[in-house]
Coordinates of N, CA and C in Angstrom, one line a residue:
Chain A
X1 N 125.0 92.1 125.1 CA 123.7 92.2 124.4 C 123.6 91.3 123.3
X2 N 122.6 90.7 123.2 CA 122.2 89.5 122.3 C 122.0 90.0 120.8
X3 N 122.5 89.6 120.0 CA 122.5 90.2 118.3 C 122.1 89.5 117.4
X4 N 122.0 89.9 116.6 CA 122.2 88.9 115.1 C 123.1 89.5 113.9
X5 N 124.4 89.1 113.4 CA 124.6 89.9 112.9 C 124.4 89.5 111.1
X6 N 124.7 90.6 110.5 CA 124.6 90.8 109.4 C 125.5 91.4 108.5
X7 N 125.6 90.9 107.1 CA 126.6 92.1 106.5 C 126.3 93.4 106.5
X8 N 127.4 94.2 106.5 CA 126.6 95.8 106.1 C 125.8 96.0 104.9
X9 N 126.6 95.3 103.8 CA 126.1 95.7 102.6 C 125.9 95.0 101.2
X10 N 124.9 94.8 100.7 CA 125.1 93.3 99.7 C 124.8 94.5 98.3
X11 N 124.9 94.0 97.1 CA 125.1 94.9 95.7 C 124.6 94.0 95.0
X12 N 123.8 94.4 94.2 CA 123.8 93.3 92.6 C 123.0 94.5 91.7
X13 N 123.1 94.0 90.2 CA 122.9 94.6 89.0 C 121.0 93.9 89.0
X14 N 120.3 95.0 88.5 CA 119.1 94.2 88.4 C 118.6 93.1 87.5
X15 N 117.9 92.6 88.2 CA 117.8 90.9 87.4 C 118.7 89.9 87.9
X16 N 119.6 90.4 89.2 CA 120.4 89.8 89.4 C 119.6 89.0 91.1
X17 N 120.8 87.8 91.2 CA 120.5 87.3 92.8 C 121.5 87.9 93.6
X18 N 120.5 88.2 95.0 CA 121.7 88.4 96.0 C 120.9 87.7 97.2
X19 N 121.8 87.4 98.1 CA 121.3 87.1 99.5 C 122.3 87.9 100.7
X20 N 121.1 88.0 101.9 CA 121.2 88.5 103.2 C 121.6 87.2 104.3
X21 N 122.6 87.2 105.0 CA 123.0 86.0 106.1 C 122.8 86.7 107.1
X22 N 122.4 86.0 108.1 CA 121.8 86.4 109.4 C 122.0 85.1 110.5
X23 N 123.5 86.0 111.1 CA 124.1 84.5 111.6 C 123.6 85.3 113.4
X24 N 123.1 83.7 114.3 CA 122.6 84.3 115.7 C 123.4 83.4 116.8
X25 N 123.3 83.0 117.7 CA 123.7 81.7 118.5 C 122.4 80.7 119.0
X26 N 123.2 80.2 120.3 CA 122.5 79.5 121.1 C 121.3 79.3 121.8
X27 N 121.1 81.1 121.7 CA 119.9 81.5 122.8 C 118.6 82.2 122.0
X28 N 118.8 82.0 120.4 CA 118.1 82.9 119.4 C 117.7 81.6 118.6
X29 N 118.4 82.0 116.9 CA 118.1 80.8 115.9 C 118.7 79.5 116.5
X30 N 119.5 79.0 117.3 CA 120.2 77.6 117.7 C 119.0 77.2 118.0
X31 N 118.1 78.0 119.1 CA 117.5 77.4 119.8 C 116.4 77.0 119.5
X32 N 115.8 77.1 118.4 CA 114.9 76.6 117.3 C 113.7 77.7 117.3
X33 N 114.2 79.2 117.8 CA 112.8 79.8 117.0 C 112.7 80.6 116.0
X34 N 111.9 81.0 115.5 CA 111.7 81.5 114.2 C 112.6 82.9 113.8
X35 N 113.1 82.6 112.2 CA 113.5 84.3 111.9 C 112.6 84.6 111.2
X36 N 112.4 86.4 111.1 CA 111.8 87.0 110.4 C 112.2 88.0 109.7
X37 N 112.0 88.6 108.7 CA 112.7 89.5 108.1 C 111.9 90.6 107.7
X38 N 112.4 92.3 107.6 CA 112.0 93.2 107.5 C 112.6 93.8 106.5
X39 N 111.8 94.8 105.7 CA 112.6 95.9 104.6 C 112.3 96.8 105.3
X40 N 112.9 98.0 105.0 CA 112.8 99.1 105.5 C 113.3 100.5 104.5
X41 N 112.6 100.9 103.9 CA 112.9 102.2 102.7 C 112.6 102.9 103.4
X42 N 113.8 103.9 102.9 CA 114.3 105.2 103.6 C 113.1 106.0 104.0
X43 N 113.0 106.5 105.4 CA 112.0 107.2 106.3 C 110.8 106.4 106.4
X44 N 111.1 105.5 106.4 CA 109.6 104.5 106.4 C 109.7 103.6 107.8
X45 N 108.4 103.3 108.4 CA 109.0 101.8 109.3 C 109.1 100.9 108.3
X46 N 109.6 100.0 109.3 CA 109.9 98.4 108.7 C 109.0 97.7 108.3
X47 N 109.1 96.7 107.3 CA 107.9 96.3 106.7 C 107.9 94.7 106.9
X48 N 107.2 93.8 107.6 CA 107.2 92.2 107.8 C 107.4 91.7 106.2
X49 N 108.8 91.1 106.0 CA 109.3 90.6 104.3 C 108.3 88.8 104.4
X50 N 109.3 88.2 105.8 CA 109.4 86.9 105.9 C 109.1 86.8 106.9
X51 N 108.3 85.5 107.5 CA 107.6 85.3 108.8 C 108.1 83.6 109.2
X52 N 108.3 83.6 110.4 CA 108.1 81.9 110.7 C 109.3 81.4 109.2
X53 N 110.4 82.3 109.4 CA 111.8 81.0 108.1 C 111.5 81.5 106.9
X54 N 110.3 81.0 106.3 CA 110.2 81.2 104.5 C 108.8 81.3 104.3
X55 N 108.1 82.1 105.2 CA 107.1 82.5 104.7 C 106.4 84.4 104.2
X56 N 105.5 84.6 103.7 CA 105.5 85.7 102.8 C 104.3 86.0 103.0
X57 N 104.0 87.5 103.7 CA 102.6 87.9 103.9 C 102.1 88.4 102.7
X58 N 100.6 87.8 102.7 CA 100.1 88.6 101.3 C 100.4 89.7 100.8
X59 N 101.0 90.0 99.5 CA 101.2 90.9 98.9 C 102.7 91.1 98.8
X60 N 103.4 90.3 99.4 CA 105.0 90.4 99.4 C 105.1 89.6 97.8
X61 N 106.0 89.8 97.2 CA 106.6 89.1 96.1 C 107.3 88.1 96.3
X62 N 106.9 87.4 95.1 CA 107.7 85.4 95.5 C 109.2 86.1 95.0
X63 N 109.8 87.0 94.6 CA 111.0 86.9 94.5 C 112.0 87.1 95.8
X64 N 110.9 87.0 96.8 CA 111.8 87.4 98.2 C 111.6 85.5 98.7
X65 N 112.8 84.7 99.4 CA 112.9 84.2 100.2 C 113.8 84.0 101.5
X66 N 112.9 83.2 102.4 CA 114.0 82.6 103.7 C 114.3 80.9 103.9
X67 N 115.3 81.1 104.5 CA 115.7 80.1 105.0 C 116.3 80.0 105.9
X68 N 116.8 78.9 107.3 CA 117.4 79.0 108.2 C 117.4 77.7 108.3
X69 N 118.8 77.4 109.0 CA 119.2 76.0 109.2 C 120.2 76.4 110.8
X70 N 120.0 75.5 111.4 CA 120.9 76.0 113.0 C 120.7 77.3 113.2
X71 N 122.0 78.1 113.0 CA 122.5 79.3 113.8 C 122.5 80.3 112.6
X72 N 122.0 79.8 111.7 CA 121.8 80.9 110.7 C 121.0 80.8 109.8
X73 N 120.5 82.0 109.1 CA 119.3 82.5 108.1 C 120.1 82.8 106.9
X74 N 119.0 82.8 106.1 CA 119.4 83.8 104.9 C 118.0 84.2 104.0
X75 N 118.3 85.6 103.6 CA 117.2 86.0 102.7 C 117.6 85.9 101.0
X76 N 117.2 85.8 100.3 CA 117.5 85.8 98.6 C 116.6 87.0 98.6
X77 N 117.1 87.6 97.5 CA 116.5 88.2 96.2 C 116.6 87.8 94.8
X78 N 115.5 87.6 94.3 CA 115.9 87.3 92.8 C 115.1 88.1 91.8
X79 N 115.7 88.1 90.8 CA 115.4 89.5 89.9 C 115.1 90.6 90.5
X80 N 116.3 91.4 91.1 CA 116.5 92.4 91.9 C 116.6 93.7 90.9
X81 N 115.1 94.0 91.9 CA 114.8 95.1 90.9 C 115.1 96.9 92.0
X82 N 114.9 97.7 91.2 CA 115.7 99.1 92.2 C 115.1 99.6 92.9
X83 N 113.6 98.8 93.1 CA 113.0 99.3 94.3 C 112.6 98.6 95.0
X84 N 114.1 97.8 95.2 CA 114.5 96.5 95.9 C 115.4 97.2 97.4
X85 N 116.4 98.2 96.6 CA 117.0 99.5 97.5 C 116.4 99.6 98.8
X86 N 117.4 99.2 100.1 CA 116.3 99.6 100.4 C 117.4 99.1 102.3
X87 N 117.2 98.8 103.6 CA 117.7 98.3 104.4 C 117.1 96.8 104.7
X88 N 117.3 96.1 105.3 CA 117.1 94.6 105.4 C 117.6 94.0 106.8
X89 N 116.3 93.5 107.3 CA 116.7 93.3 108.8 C 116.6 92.1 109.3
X90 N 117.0 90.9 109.9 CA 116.1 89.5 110.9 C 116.4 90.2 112.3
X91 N 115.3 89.2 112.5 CA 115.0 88.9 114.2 C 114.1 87.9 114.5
X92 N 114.8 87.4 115.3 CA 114.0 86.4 116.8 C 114.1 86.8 117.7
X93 N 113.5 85.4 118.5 CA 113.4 85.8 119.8 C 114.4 85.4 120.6
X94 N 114.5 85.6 121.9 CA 115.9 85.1 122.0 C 115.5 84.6 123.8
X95 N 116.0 83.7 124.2 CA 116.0 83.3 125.2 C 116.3 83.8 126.3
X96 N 117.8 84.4 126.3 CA 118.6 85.4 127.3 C 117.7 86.6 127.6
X97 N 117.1 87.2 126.6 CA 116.3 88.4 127.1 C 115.2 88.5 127.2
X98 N 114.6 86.9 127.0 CA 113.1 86.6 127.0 C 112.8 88.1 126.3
X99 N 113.2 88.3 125.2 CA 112.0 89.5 124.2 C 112.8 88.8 123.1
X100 N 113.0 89.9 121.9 CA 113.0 89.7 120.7 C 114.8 90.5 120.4
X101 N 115.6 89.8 119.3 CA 116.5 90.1 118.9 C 116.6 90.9 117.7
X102 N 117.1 92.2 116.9 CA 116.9 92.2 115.6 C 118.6 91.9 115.3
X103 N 118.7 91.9 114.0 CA 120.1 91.9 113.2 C 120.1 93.3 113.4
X104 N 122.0 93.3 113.0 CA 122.9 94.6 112.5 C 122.2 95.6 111.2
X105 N 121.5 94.8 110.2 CA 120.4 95.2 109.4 C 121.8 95.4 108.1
X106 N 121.2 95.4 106.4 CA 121.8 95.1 105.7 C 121.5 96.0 104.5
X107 N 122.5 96.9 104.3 CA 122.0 97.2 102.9 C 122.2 96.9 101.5
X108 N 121.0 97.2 101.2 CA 121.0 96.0 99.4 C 120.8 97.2 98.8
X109 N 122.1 97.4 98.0 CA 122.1 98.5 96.8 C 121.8 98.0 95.4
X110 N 121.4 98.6 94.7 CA 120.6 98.1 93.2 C 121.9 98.8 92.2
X111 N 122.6 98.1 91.4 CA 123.9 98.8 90.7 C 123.1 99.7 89.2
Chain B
X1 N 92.2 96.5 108.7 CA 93.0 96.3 108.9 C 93.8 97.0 110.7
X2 N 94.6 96.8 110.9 CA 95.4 97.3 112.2 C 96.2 98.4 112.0
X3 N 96.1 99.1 112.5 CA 96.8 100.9 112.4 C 97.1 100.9 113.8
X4 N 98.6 101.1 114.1 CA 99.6 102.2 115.0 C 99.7 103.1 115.0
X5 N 99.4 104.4 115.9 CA 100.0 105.9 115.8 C 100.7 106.2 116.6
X6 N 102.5 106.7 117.3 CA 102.3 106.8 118.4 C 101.9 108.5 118.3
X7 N 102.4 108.9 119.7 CA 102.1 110.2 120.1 C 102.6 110.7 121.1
X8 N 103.3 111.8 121.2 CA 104.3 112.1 122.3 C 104.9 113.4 122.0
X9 N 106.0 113.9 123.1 CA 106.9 115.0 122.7 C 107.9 114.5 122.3
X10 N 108.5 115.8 120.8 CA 109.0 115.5 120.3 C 110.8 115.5 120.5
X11 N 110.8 116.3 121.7 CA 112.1 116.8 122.4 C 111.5 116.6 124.2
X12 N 113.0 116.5 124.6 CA 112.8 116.0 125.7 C 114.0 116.1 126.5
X13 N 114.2 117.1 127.6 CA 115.6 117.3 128.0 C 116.8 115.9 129.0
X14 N 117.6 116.4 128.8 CA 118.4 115.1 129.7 C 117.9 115.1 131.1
X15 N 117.9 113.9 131.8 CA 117.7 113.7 133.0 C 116.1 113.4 133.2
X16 N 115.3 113.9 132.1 CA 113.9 113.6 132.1 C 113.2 112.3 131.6
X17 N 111.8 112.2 131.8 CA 111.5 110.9 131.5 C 110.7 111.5 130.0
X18 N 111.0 110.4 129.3 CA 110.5 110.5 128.1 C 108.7 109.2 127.9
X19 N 107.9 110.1 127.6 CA 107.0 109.3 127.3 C 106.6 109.2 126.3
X20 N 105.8 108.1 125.7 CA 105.0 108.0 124.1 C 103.8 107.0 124.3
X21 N 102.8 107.6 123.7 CA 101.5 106.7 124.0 C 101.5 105.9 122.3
X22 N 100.6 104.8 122.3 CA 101.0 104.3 120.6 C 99.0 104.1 120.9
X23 N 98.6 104.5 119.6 CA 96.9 104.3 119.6 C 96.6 103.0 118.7
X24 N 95.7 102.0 119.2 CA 95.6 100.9 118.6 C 93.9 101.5 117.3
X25 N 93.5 101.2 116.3 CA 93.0 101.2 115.8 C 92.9 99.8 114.5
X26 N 91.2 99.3 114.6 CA 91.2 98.5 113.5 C 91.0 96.7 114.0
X27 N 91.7 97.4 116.1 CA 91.5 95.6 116.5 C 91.8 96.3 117.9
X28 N 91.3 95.2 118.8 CA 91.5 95.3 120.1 C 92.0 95.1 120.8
X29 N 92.9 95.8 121.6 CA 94.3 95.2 122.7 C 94.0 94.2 123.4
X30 N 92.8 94.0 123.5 CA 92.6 92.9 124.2 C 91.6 91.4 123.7
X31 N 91.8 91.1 122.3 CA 91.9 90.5 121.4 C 92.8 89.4 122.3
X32 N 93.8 89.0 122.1 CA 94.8 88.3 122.9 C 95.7 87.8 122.0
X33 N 96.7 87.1 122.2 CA 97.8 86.5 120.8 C 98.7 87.3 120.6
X34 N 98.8 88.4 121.1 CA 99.6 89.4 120.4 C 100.3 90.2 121.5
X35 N 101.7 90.6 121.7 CA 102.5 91.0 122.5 C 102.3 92.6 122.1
X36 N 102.1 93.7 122.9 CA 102.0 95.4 122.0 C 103.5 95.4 122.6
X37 N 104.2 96.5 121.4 CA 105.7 96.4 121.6 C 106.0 97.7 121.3
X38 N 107.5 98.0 122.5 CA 107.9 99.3 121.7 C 109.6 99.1 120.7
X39 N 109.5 99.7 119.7 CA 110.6 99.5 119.3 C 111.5 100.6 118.9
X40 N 113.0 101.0 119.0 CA 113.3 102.0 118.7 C 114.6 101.8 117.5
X41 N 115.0 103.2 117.1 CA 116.0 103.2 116.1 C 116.8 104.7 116.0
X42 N 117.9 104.5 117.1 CA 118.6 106.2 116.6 C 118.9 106.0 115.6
X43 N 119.2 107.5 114.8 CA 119.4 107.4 113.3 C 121.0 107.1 112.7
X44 N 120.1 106.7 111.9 CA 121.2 105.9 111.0 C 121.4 104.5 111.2
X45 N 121.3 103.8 112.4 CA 121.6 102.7 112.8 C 120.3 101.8 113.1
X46 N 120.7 100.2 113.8 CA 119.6 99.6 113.5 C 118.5 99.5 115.0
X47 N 117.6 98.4 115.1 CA 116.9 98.2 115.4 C 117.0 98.1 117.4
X48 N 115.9 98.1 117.9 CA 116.1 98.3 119.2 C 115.1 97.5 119.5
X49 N 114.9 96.3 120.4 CA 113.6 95.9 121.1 C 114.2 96.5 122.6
X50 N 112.6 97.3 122.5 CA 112.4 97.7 123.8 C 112.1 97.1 125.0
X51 N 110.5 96.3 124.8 CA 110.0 95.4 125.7 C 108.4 95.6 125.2
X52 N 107.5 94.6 125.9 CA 106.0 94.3 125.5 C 105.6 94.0 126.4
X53 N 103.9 94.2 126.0 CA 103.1 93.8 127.4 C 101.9 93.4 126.8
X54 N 101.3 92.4 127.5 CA 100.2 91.6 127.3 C 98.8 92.4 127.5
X55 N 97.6 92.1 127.1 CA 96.7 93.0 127.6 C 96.5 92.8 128.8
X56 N 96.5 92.0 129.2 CA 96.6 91.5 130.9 C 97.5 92.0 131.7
X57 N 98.3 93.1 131.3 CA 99.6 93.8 131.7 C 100.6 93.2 132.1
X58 N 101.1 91.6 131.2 CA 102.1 91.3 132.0 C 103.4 91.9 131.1
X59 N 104.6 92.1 131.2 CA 105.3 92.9 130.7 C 106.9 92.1 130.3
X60 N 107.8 92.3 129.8 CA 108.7 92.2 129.4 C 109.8 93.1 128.9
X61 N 110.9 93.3 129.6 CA 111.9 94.9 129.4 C 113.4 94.0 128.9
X62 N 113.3 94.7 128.1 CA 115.3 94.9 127.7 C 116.1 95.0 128.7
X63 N 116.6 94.0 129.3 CA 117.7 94.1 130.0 C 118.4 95.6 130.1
X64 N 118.8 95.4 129.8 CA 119.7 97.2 129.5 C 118.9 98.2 129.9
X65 N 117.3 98.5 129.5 CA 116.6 99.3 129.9 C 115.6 99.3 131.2
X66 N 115.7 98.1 131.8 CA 114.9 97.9 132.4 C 114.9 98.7 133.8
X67 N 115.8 99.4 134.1 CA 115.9 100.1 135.4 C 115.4 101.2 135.3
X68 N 115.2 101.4 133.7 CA 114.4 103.1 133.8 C 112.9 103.3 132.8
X69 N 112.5 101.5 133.2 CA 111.3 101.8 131.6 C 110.7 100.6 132.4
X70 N 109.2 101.8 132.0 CA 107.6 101.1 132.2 C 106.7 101.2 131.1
X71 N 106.0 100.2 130.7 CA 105.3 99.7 129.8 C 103.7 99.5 130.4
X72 N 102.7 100.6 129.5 CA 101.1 99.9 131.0 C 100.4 99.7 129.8
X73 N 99.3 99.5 129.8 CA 98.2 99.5 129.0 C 97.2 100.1 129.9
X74 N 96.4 100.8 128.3 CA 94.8 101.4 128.6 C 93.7 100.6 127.6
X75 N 93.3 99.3 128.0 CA 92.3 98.8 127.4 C 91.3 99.2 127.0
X76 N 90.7 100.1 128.0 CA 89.5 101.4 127.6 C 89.7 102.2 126.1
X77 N 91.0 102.5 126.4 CA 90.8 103.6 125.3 C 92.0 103.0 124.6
X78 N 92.4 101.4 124.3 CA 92.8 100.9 123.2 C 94.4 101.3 123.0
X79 N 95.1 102.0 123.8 CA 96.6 102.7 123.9 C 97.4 101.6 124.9
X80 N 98.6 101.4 124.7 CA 99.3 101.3 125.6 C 100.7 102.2 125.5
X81 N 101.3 102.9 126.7 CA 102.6 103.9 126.9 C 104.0 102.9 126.9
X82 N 104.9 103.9 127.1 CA 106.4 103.9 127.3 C 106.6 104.9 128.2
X83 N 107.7 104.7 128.9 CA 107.6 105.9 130.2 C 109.3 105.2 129.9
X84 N 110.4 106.3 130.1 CA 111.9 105.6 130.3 C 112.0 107.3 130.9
X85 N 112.6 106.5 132.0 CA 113.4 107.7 133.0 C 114.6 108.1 132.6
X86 N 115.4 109.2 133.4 CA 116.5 109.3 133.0 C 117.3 109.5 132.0
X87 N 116.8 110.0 131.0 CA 117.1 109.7 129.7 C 118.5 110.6 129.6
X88 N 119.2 110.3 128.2 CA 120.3 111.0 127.8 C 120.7 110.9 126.2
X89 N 121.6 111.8 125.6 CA 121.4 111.8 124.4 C 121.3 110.0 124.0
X90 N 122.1 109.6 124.2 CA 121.9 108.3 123.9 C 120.5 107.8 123.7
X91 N 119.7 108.0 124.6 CA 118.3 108.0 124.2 C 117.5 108.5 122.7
X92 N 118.1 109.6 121.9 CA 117.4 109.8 121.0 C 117.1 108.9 120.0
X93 N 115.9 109.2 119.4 CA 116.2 107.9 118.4 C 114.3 107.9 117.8
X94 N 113.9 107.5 116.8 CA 112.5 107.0 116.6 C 112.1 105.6 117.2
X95 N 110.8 106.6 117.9 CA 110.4 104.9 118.5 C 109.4 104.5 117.7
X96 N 109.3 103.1 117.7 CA 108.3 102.7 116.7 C 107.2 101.7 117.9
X97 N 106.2 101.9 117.6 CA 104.9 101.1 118.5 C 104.6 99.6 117.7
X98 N 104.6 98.7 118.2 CA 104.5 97.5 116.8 C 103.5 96.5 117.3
X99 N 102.9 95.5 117.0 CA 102.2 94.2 116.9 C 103.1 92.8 116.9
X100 N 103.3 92.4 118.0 CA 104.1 91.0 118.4 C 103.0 89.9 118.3
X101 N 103.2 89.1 116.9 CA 102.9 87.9 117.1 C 102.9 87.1 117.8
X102 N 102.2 85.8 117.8 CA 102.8 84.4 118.9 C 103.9 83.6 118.2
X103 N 104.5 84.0 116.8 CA 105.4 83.2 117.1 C 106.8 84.9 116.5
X104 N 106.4 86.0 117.5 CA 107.3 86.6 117.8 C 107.9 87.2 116.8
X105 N 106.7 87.6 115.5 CA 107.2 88.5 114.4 C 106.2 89.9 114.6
X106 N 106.9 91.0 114.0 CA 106.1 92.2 113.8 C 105.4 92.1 112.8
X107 N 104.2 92.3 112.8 CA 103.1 92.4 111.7 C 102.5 94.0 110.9
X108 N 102.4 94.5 112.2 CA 101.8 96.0 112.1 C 102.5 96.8 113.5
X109 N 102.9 98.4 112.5 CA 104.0 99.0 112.9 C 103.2 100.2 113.0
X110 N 104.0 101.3 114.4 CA 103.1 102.5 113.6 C 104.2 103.1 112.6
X111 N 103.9 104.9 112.5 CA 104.9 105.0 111.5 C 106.3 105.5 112.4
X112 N 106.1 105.3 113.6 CA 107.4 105.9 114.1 C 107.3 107.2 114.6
X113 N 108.3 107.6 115.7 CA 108.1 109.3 116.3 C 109.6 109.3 116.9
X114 N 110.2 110.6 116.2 CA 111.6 110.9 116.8 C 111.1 111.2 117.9
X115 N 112.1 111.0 119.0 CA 112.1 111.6 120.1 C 113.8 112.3 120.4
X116 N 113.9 113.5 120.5 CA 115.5 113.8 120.2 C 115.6 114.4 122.0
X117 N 116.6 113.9 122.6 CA 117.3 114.3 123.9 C 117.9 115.3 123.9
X118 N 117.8 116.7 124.5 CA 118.4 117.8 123.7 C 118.5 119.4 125.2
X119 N 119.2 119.6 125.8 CA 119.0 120.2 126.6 C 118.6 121.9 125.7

């Protein structure tokens, strides 16, 4: 089964940076399509963070970005604030399963 | 804006097929550009693509699930289902109904429906 994985869990004090890595292969991010990234606070669906790498649907805060280069992503936070708390997810699409891949998903704790 | 709901039973014994209808409101399934998707998540853990289908009903399944899952649309009345046979605890989990972009991101989500496998 096709993945993306992720750390379990990323930490920082508020005001601080942290980032999310979102490493895929050959048949996902290699293969040049897009990541996207989701938050997800507890009992809620997931919410579109990042779209198409580094982009931000209205209303998202500039303190969230993406990036991806080859076979992997990453999300920042900066000035991580505590209702930042929360799960953190990528996904593409992925070639092998012709549908869509998500990550292991990531949690960002606020110290 | 675009609004998801799905709708379904909330229990569902082993061996049975589990269905969920998701209600489109705010835009039209048959608008075009956009994949309708099912997504799931047993608890505590992550993400699940199910599979999508076009309004034109062309369809796409999860390897893994494909021997026991149908995906249709009702353009009429704006819904597309989930139908997975067979089911087993393994199955339980919240499914979520979503909006597949063209370049293959979720936009709009509904809010989710446990479905728990439970004799």
């Amino acid at each position: 089964q096709s993945v993306l994985t992720q750390p379990p869990s990323v930490s920082g004090a508020p005001g601080q940076r942290v980032t999310i890595s979102c490493t895929g292969s050959s048949s996902n991010l290699g293969a040049g399509y897009d990541v996207h990234w989701y938050q997800q606070l507890p009992g809620t669906a997931p919410k579109l963070l990042i779209y198409g790498n580094n982009n931000r649907p209205s209303g998202v805060p500039d303190r969230f970005s993406g990036s991806k280069s080859g076979t992997s992503a990453s999300l920042a936070i900066t000035g991580l604030q505590a209702e930042d708390e929360a799960d953190y997810f990528c996904q593409s699409h992925d070639s092998r399963l012709s549908g869509s891949v998500f990550g292991t998903g990531t949690k960002v704790i606020v110290l | 804006q675009v609004q998801l709901q799905e709708s379904g039973p909330g229990l569902v014994k082993p061996s049975q097929s589990l269905s969920l209808t998701c209600s489109v409101s705010g835009g039209s399934l048959s608008s075009g550009h956009f994949y309708w998707s099912w997504i799931r998540q047993p608890p505590g853990k992550g993400l699940e693509w199910i599979g999508y289908i076009f309004y034109s009903g062309g369809t796409y399944y999860n390897p893994s699930l494909k021997s026991r899952l149908s995906i249709s649309v009702d353009t009429s009345n704006n819904q597309f289902s989930l139908n997975l046979n067979s089911v087993t605890a393994a199955d339980t989990a919240v499914y979520y109904c979503a909006r597949c972009t063209g370049i293959a991101s979720y936009d709009y989500w509904g809010q989710g429906a446990l479905v728990s496998v439970s004799s």
